[in-house]
Amino acid sequence: MEKTIEQAKGILSRAELLEGWQGHRRLTRRVIEAFPEKEFFEFRIGGMRPFADMVKELLAIAEPGLRELVEGEKQEFDEHRDYGNKKADLLTQWDASTEAIDTLWEKLTDEKFSETVVLFGQYEFPVLWHIFYFIDNEIHHRGQGYVYLRALGIEPPLFYER
Amino acid sequence: MEKTIEQAKGILSRAELLEGWQGHRRLTRRVIEAFPEKEFFEFRIGGMRPFADMVKELLAIAEPGLRELVEGEKQEFDEHRDYGNKKADLLTQWDASTEAIDTLWEKLTDEKFSETVVLFGQYEFPVLWHIFYFIDNEIHHRGQGYVYLRALGIEPPLFYER
């Protein structure tokens, strides 16, 4: 592996990573929309959280996390923030975060992605891996949302449509 | 966006992408291990497939898909391949694919990741996005496996441990 560690970081651009992330966010938004109002906040399987609570976790990570990575000012990780008690309230916040992510992204340079940063006061990784974690964690919980929808007899959005 | 499209692909190396992928594969392996033998092949929610069938899909994509991307020879997408009817048989195939992926990866160049390729006779994307799709699809189905485990009263492996 010695040899490969020296490789140039030559296979992904900032713009491509953002487009990939926003594509996932568009799909997650459609998964939220697919839930009936009541079940979004209440339906659960095996002692897990309702999908609304998973979405609150995603909201607590994406924009605040990127803001801390970009601006350096420590953000609080708060997955119980009150956005209102309707699905539409969480969708409004989702869209606001989507816009904020686009704006914050413009301040990132290629060099920044290699910088090791402590996020939310405890997670220490290079910026690139923080962002991959944000995305992977969203895919992970969204996949769980798919099971909830199927258990409710609802056809989820197509996974490959972004 | 015009400006950003011109960006250098400067934030991720081949070695890093492989390490990220293999990290996910190690976690998926632990999720497979966490299933009881019978439930791995039979337990399902909401008309979805048992986790064993999802794993067969992942096996049908990862090594054969990467082989076609690297070697150019068209591979058949077969998610019903017979690996044997025990969890240990699928784990054996999982490990063989893990090794094959490492070996195939050595033949990839940075330039290759930008090449647009038709995979399994129907999916046309740049190589980079095929590989991201392999990984994202694995995270997606593994997340569903987490719900199955929770529904079975089994604590899944920690998501962030790779």
CSV table of C-alpha atoms in Angstrom, one decimal:
chain,number,residue,atom,x,y,z
A,1,MET,CA,0.0,0.0,0.0
A,2,GLU,CA,3.0,2.3,0.5
A,3,LYS,CA,2.9,3.1,-3.2
A,4,THR,CA,-0.8,4.0,-3.4
A,5,ILE,CA,-0.6,6.3,-0.4
A,6,GLU,CA,1.4,8.7,-2.6
A,7,GLN,CA,-1.3,8.9,-5.3
A,8,ALA,CA,-2.6,12.2,-6.4
A,9,LYS,CA,-6.1,12.9,-5.2
A,10,GLY,CA,-7.2,12.8,-8.8
A,11,ILE,CA,-10.6,11.1,-9.2
A,12,LEU,CA,-13.2,13.4,-7.7
A,13,SER,CA,-13.9,17.2,-7.9
A,14,ARG,CA,-15.6,19.4,-5.3
A,15,ALA,CA,-18.4,20.0,-7.7
A,16,GLU,CA,-19.0,16.3,-8.3
A,17,LEU,CA,-19.1,15.5,-4.6
A,18,LEU,CA,-21.7,18.3,-4.1
A,19,GLU,CA,-23.8,17.1,-7.0
A,20,GLY,CA,-23.7,13.5,-5.6
A,21,TRP,CA,-24.7,14.7,-2.1
A,22,GLN,CA,-27.5,17.0,-3.4
A,23,GLY,CA,-28.7,14.1,-5.5
A,24,HIS,CA,-29.0,12.0,-2.4
A,25,ARG,CA,-30.8,14.8,-0.6
A,26,ARG,CA,-33.3,15.1,-3.4
A,27,LEU,CA,-34.1,11.4,-3.0
A,28,THR,CA,-34.3,11.6,0.8
A,29,ARG,CA,-36.7,14.5,0.4
A,30,ARG,CA,-39.0,12.3,-1.8
A,31,VAL,CA,-38.8,9.5,0.9
A,32,ILE,CA,-40.0,12.1,3.5
A,33,GLU,CA,-42.8,13.1,1.2
A,34,ALA,CA,-43.9,9.5,0.7
A,35,PHE,CA,-44.7,9.1,4.4
A,36,PRO,CA,-48.2,9.8,5.7
A,37,GLU,CA,-48.2,12.6,8.2
A,38,LYS,CA,-49.0,10.6,11.3
A,39,GLU,CA,-46.7,7.6,10.5
A,40,PHE,CA,-43.8,9.9,9.7
A,41,PHE,CA,-43.8,10.9,13.4
A,42,GLU,CA,-45.1,7.7,15.0
A,43,PHE,CA,-44.4,4.6,13.0
A,44,ARG,CA,-41.5,2.5,14.2
A,45,ILE,CA,-40.1,-1.0,14.0
A,46,GLY,CA,-38.1,-3.0,16.5
A,47,GLY,CA,-37.7,-0.2,19.0
A,48,MET,CA,-36.1,2.1,16.5
A,49,ARG,CA,-37.0,5.8,16.1
A,50,PRO,CA,-39.8,7.1,13.8
A,51,PHE,CA,-38.4,8.3,10.5
A,52,ALA,CA,-39.0,12.0,11.6
A,53,ASP,CA,-36.5,11.5,14.3
A,54,MET,CA,-33.9,10.1,11.9
A,55,VAL,CA,-34.6,13.1,9.6
A,56,LYS,CA,-33.9,15.4,12.6
A,57,GLU,CA,-30.6,13.7,13.0
A,58,LEU,CA,-29.8,14.3,9.4
A,59,LEU,CA,-30.8,17.9,9.7
A,60,ALA,CA,-28.6,18.2,12.8
A,61,ILE,CA,-25.6,16.9,10.9
A,62,ALA,CA,-25.7,18.3,7.3
A,63,GLU,CA,-25.9,22.1,7.5
A,64,PRO,CA,-24.4,22.6,11.0
A,65,GLY,CA,-21.7,20.0,10.3
A,66,LEU,CA,-20.7,21.6,7.0
A,67,ARG,CA,-20.9,25.1,8.6
A,68,GLU,CA,-18.4,24.1,11.2
A,69,LEU,CA,-16.1,22.5,8.6
A,70,VAL,CA,-16.2,25.6,6.4
A,71,GLU,CA,-16.3,28.4,9.0
A,72,GLY,CA,-14.5,26.8,11.8
A,73,GLU,CA,-16.9,28.0,14.5
A,74,LYS,CA,-18.0,25.1,16.8
A,75,GLN,CA,-21.6,24.0,16.2
A,76,GLU,CA,-23.8,22.2,18.6
A,77,PHE,CA,-25.0,18.7,17.6
A,78,ASP,CA,-28.7,18.8,18.5
A,79,GLU,CA,-30.9,16.1,16.9
A,80,HIS,CA,-33.9,17.1,19.0
A,81,ARG,CA,-34.2,20.7,17.6
A,82,ASP,CA,-37.8,21.8,17.3
A,83,TYR,CA,-38.6,22.6,13.7
A,84,GLY,CA,-42.4,22.4,14.2
A,85,ASN,CA,-44.6,19.3,14.4
A,86,LYS,CA,-45.7,18.9,10.8
A,87,LYS,CA,-44.0,17.0,8.0
A,88,ALA,CA,-44.1,20.3,6.0
A,89,ASP,CA,-42.0,22.0,8.7
A,90,LEU,CA,-39.2,19.5,8.4
A,91,LEU,CA,-39.4,19.8,4.6
A,92,THR,CA,-39.1,23.5,4.9
A,93,GLN,CA,-36.0,23.1,7.0
A,94,TRP,CA,-34.7,20.4,4.6
A,95,ASP,CA,-34.9,22.9,1.7
A,96,ALA,CA,-33.3,25.7,3.7
A,97,SER,CA,-30.4,23.4,4.5
A,98,THR,CA,-30.1,22.4,0.8
A,99,GLU,CA,-29.6,26.0,-0.1
A,100,ALA,CA,-27.2,26.7,2.8
A,101,ILE,CA,-25.1,23.7,1.7
A,102,ASP,CA,-24.8,25.1,-1.8
A,103,THR,CA,-23.7,28.5,-0.4
A,104,LEU,CA,-21.2,27.0,2.2
A,105,TRP,CA,-19.7,24.7,-0.4
A,106,GLU,CA,-18.4,27.7,-2.4
A,107,LYS,CA,-16.0,28.5,0.4
A,108,LEU,CA,-14.4,25.1,0.3
A,109,THR,CA,-11.0,24.7,-1.5
A,110,ASP,CA,-9.5,21.3,-2.6
A,111,GLU,CA,-6.8,21.7,0.1
A,112,LYS,CA,-9.5,21.9,2.8
A,113,PHE,CA,-10.7,18.4,2.1
A,114,SER,CA,-7.4,16.9,3.4
A,115,GLU,CA,-7.4,19.0,6.6
A,116,THR,CA,-8.1,17.0,9.8
A,117,VAL,CA,-10.8,18.6,11.9
A,118,VAL,CA,-12.6,17.8,15.1
A,119,LEU,CA,-16.3,18.2,14.5
A,120,PHE,CA,-19.1,18.7,17.0
A,121,GLY,CA,-16.4,18.6,19.7
A,122,GLN,CA,-15.6,14.9,19.3
A,123,TYR,CA,-15.2,13.4,15.8
A,124,GLU,CA,-11.7,13.8,14.3
A,125,PHE,CA,-11.3,13.1,10.6
A,126,PRO,CA,-10.2,14.8,7.4
A,127,VAL,CA,-12.9,17.0,6.0
A,128,LEU,CA,-13.4,14.7,3.1
A,129,TRP,CA,-14.3,11.8,5.4
A,130,HIS,CA,-16.6,13.9,7.5
A,131,ILE,CA,-18.6,14.7,4.4
A,132,PHE,CA,-18.6,11.1,3.2
A,133,TYR,CA,-19.9,10.2,6.6
A,134,PHE,CA,-22.7,12.8,6.3
A,135,ILE,CA,-23.8,11.2,3.0
A,136,ASP,CA,-23.3,7.6,4.1
A,137,ASN,CA,-25.3,8.2,7.3
A,138,GLU,CA,-28.1,9.7,5.2
A,139,ILE,CA,-28.2,6.7,2.8
A,140,HIS,CA,-28.2,4.3,5.8
A,141,HIS,CA,-31.2,5.9,7.6
A,142,ARG,CA,-33.0,6.5,4.3
A,143,GLY,CA,-32.7,2.8,3.6
A,144,GLN,CA,-34.4,2.2,7.0
A,145,GLY,CA,-37.1,4.6,5.9
A,146,TYR,CA,-37.7,2.4,2.8
A,147,VAL,CA,-38.4,-0.6,5.1
A,148,TYR,CA,-40.9,1.6,7.1
A,149,LEU,CA,-42.6,2.6,3.9
A,150,ARG,CA,-42.8,-1.0,2.7
A,151,ALA,CA,-44.1,-2.1,6.1
A,152,LEU,CA,-46.8,0.5,5.7
A,153,GLY,CA,-47.7,-0.8,2.3
A,154,ILE,CA,-46.3,2.2,0.5
A,155,GLU,CA,-44.1,2.0,-2.6
A,156,PRO,CA,-40.9,4.0,-1.9
A,157,PRO,CA,-39.2,6.2,-4.6
A,158,LEU,CA,-36.8,4.5,-6.9
A,159,PHE,CA,-33.4,4.3,-5.3
A,160,TYR,CA,-31.5,5.2,-8.5
A,161,GLU,CA,-33.5,8.3,-9.3
A,162,ARG,CA,-31.8,11.4,-8.0
B,1,MET,CA,-21.8,26.0,-12.2
B,2,GLU,CA,-19.7,26.6,-15.4
B,3,LYS,CA,-16.8,27.6,-13.3
B,4,THR,CA,-16.9,24.5,-11.0
B,5,ILE,CA,-17.2,22.1,-13.9
B,6,GLU,CA,-13.6,23.0,-14.8
B,7,GLN,CA,-12.3,22.0,-11.3
B,8,ALA,CA,-9.4,19.6,-11.0
B,9,LYS,CA,-10.5,16.2,-9.7
B,10,GLY,CA,-8.5,17.0,-6.7
B,11,ILE,CA,-10.1,15.7,-3.5
B,12,LEU,CA,-10.0,11.9,-3.5
B,13,SER,CA,-7.4,9.3,-4.4
B,14,ARG,CA,-7.9,5.8,-5.8
B,15,ALA,CA,-6.4,4.3,-2.6
B,16,GLU,CA,-8.8,6.3,-0.4
B,17,LEU,CA,-11.9,5.2,-2.4
B,18,LEU,CA,-10.8,1.6,-2.1
B,19,GLU,CA,-10.2,1.9,1.6
B,20,GLY,CA,-13.7,3.6,2.1
B,21,TRP,CA,-15.3,0.8,0.1
B,22,GLN,CA,-13.5,-2.0,1.9
B,23,GLY,CA,-14.4,-0.3,5.2
B,24,HIS,CA,-18.1,-0.6,4.2
B,25,ARG,CA,-17.6,-4.2,3.1
B,26,ARG,CA,-16.2,-5.1,6.5
B,27,LEU,CA,-19.2,-3.6,8.2
B,28,THR,CA,-21.6,-5.4,5.9
B,29,ARG,CA,-19.8,-8.6,6.7
B,30,ARG,CA,-20.4,-8.1,10.4
B,31,VAL,CA,-24.1,-7.4,9.7
B,32,ILE,CA,-24.3,-10.7,7.8
B,33,GLU,CA,-22.6,-12.4,10.7
B,34,ALA,CA,-25.1,-10.9,13.2
B,35,PHE,CA,-28.1,-12.7,11.5
B,36,PRO,CA,-29.2,-16.1,12.9
B,37,GLU,CA,-28.9,-18.7,10.1
B,38,LYS,CA,-32.6,-19.3,9.5
B,39,GLU,CA,-33.6,-15.6,9.7
B,40,PHE,CA,-30.8,-14.6,7.3
B,41,PHE,CA,-32.6,-16.6,4.6
B,42,GLU,CA,-36.2,-16.2,5.6
B,43,PHE,CA,-37.0,-13.2,7.7
B,44,ARG,CA,-38.6,-10.3,5.8
B,45,ILE,CA,-40.7,-7.2,6.4
B,46,GLY,CA,-43.4,-5.6,4.2
B,47,GLY,CA,-42.9,-8.0,1.3
B,48,MET,CA,-39.2,-7.2,0.9
B,49,ARG,CA,-36.6,-9.8,0.3
B,50,PRO,CA,-34.8,-11.7,3.1
B,51,PHE,CA,-31.3,-10.1,3.8
B,52,ALA,CA,-29.6,-13.1,2.1
B,53,ASP,CA,-31.2,-12.1,-1.2
B,54,MET,CA,-30.0,-8.5,-0.8
B,55,VAL,CA,-26.5,-9.9,-0.1
B,56,LYS,CA,-26.7,-11.9,-3.3
B,57,GLU,CA,-27.5,-8.7,-5.1
B,58,LEU,CA,-24.5,-7.0,-3.6
B,59,LEU,CA,-22.3,-10.0,-4.6
B,60,ALA,CA,-23.7,-9.9,-8.1
B,61,ILE,CA,-22.7,-6.2,-8.4
B,62,ALA,CA,-19.4,-5.7,-6.6
B,63,GLU,CA,-16.9,-8.1,-8.0
B,64,PRO,CA,-18.5,-8.8,-11.4
B,65,GLY,CA,-19.2,-5.0,-11.9
B,66,LEU,CA,-15.7,-4.0,-11.0
B,67,ARG,CA,-14.3,-6.8,-13.2
B,68,GLU,CA,-16.3,-5.4,-16.2
B,69,LEU,CA,-15.2,-1.8,-15.5
B,70,VAL,CA,-11.6,-2.9,-15.2
B,71,GLU,CA,-11.3,-5.6,-17.9
B,72,GLY,CA,-13.9,-4.4,-20.3
B,73,GLU,CA,-15.4,-7.9,-20.8
B,74,LYS,CA,-19.2,-7.9,-20.4
B,75,GLN,CA,-20.4,-9.6,-17.2
B,76,GLU,CA,-23.8,-11.1,-16.5
B,77,PHE,CA,-25.8,-9.5,-13.7
B,78,ASP,CA,-27.1,-12.5,-11.8
B,79,GLU,CA,-28.5,-11.8,-8.4
B,80,HIS,CA,-29.8,-15.4,-8.1
B,81,ARG,CA,-26.4,-17.1,-8.4
B,82,ASP,CA,-26.1,-20.2,-6.2
B,83,TYR,CA,-23.4,-19.9,-3.6
B,84,GLY,CA,-24.7,-22.6,-1.4
B,85,ASN,CA,-27.5,-22.5,1.2
B,86,LYS,CA,-25.6,-21.6,4.3
B,87,LYS,CA,-24.7,-18.2,5.7
B,88,ALA,CA,-21.1,-19.4,5.8
B,89,ASP,CA,-21.2,-20.0,2.0
B,90,LEU,CA,-22.2,-16.4,1.3
B,91,LEU,CA,-19.5,-15.2,3.7
B,92,THR,CA,-16.9,-17.3,1.8
B,93,GLN,CA,-18.0,-15.7,-1.4
B,94,TRP,CA,-18.0,-12.3,0.3
B,95,ASP,CA,-14.3,-12.8,1.3
B,96,ALA,CA,-13.3,-14.0,-2.1
B,97,SER,CA,-14.9,-10.9,-3.7
B,98,THR,CA,-13.1,-8.7,-1.1
B,99,GLU,CA,-9.8,-10.1,-2.3
B,100,ALA,CA,-10.7,-9.9,-6.0
B,101,ILE,CA,-11.7,-6.2,-5.6
B,102,ASP,CA,-8.2,-5.5,-4.1
B,103,THR,CA,-6.6,-7.2,-7.1
B,104,LEU,CA,-8.8,-5.7,-9.8
B,105,TRP,CA,-8.3,-2.2,-8.2
B,106,GLU,CA,-4.6,-2.3,-9.0
B,107,LYS,CA,-5.4,-2.1,-12.7
B,108,LEU,CA,-7.4,1.1,-12.4
B,109,THR,CA,-5.8,4.4,-13.4
B,110,ASP,CA,-7.0,7.9,-12.4
B,111,GLU,CA,-8.0,8.6,-16.0
B,112,LYS,CA,-10.2,5.5,-16.1
B,113,PHE,CA,-12.6,7.0,-13.4
B,114,SER,CA,-13.7,9.6,-15.9
B,115,GLU,CA,-14.5,7.2,-18.7
B,116,THR,CA,-18.1,6.6,-19.4
B,117,VAL,CA,-18.9,2.9,-19.6
B,118,VAL,CA,-22.1,0.8,-20.2
B,119,LEU,CA,-22.2,-1.7,-17.4
B,120,PHE,CA,-24.1,-5.0,-17.4
B,121,GLY,CA,-25.4,-4.1,-20.8
B,122,GLN,CA,-27.6,-1.2,-19.6
B,123,TYR,CA,-26.2,1.3,-17.1
B,124,GLU,CA,-24.2,4.1,-18.7
B,125,PHE,CA,-22.1,6.3,-16.3
B,126,PRO,CA,-18.6,7.4,-15.7
B,127,VAL,CA,-16.6,4.6,-13.9
B,128,LEU,CA,-16.4,6.8,-10.7
B,129,TRP,CA,-20.2,6.9,-10.5
B,130,HIS,CA,-20.6,3.2,-11.1
B,131,ILE,CA,-18.4,2.6,-8.1
B,132,PHE,CA,-20.2,5.2,-5.9
B,133,TYR,CA,-23.4,3.4,-6.9
B,134,PHE,CA,-22.0,0.0,-5.8
B,135,ILE,CA,-21.1,1.5,-2.4
B,136,ASP,CA,-24.3,3.5,-1.9
B,137,ASN,CA,-26.4,0.5,-2.9
B,138,GLU,CA,-24.6,-1.6,-0.3
B,139,ILE,CA,-25.1,1.1,2.4
B,140,HIS,CA,-28.8,1.3,1.4
B,141,HIS,CA,-29.5,-2.4,1.7
B,142,ARG,CA,-27.3,-2.8,4.8
B,143,GLY,CA,-29.4,-0.1,6.5
B,144,GLN,CA,-32.4,-2.3,5.7
B,145,GLY,CA,-30.6,-5.2,7.3
B,146,TYR,CA,-30.3,-3.1,10.4
B,147,VAL,CA,-34.1,-2.8,10.6
B,148,TYR,CA,-34.4,-6.6,10.2
B,149,LEU,CA,-31.9,-7.2,13.0
B,150,ARG,CA,-33.7,-4.7,15.3
B,151,ALA,CA,-37.1,-6.3,14.5
B,152,LEU,CA,-35.5,-9.7,15.5
B,153,GLY,CA,-34.4,-8.2,18.8
B,154,ILE,CA,-30.7,-8.3,17.8
B,155,GLU,CA,-28.3,-5.3,18.3
B,156,PRO,CA,-26.6,-4.5,15.0
B,157,PRO,CA,-22.9,-3.6,14.7
B,158,LEU,CA,-22.0,0.1,15.3
B,159,PHE,CA,-22.5,2.0,12.0
B,160,TYR,CA,-19.4,4.0,12.4
B,161,GLU,CA,-17.0,1.1,13.0
B,162,ARG,CA,-15.4,0.0,9.8
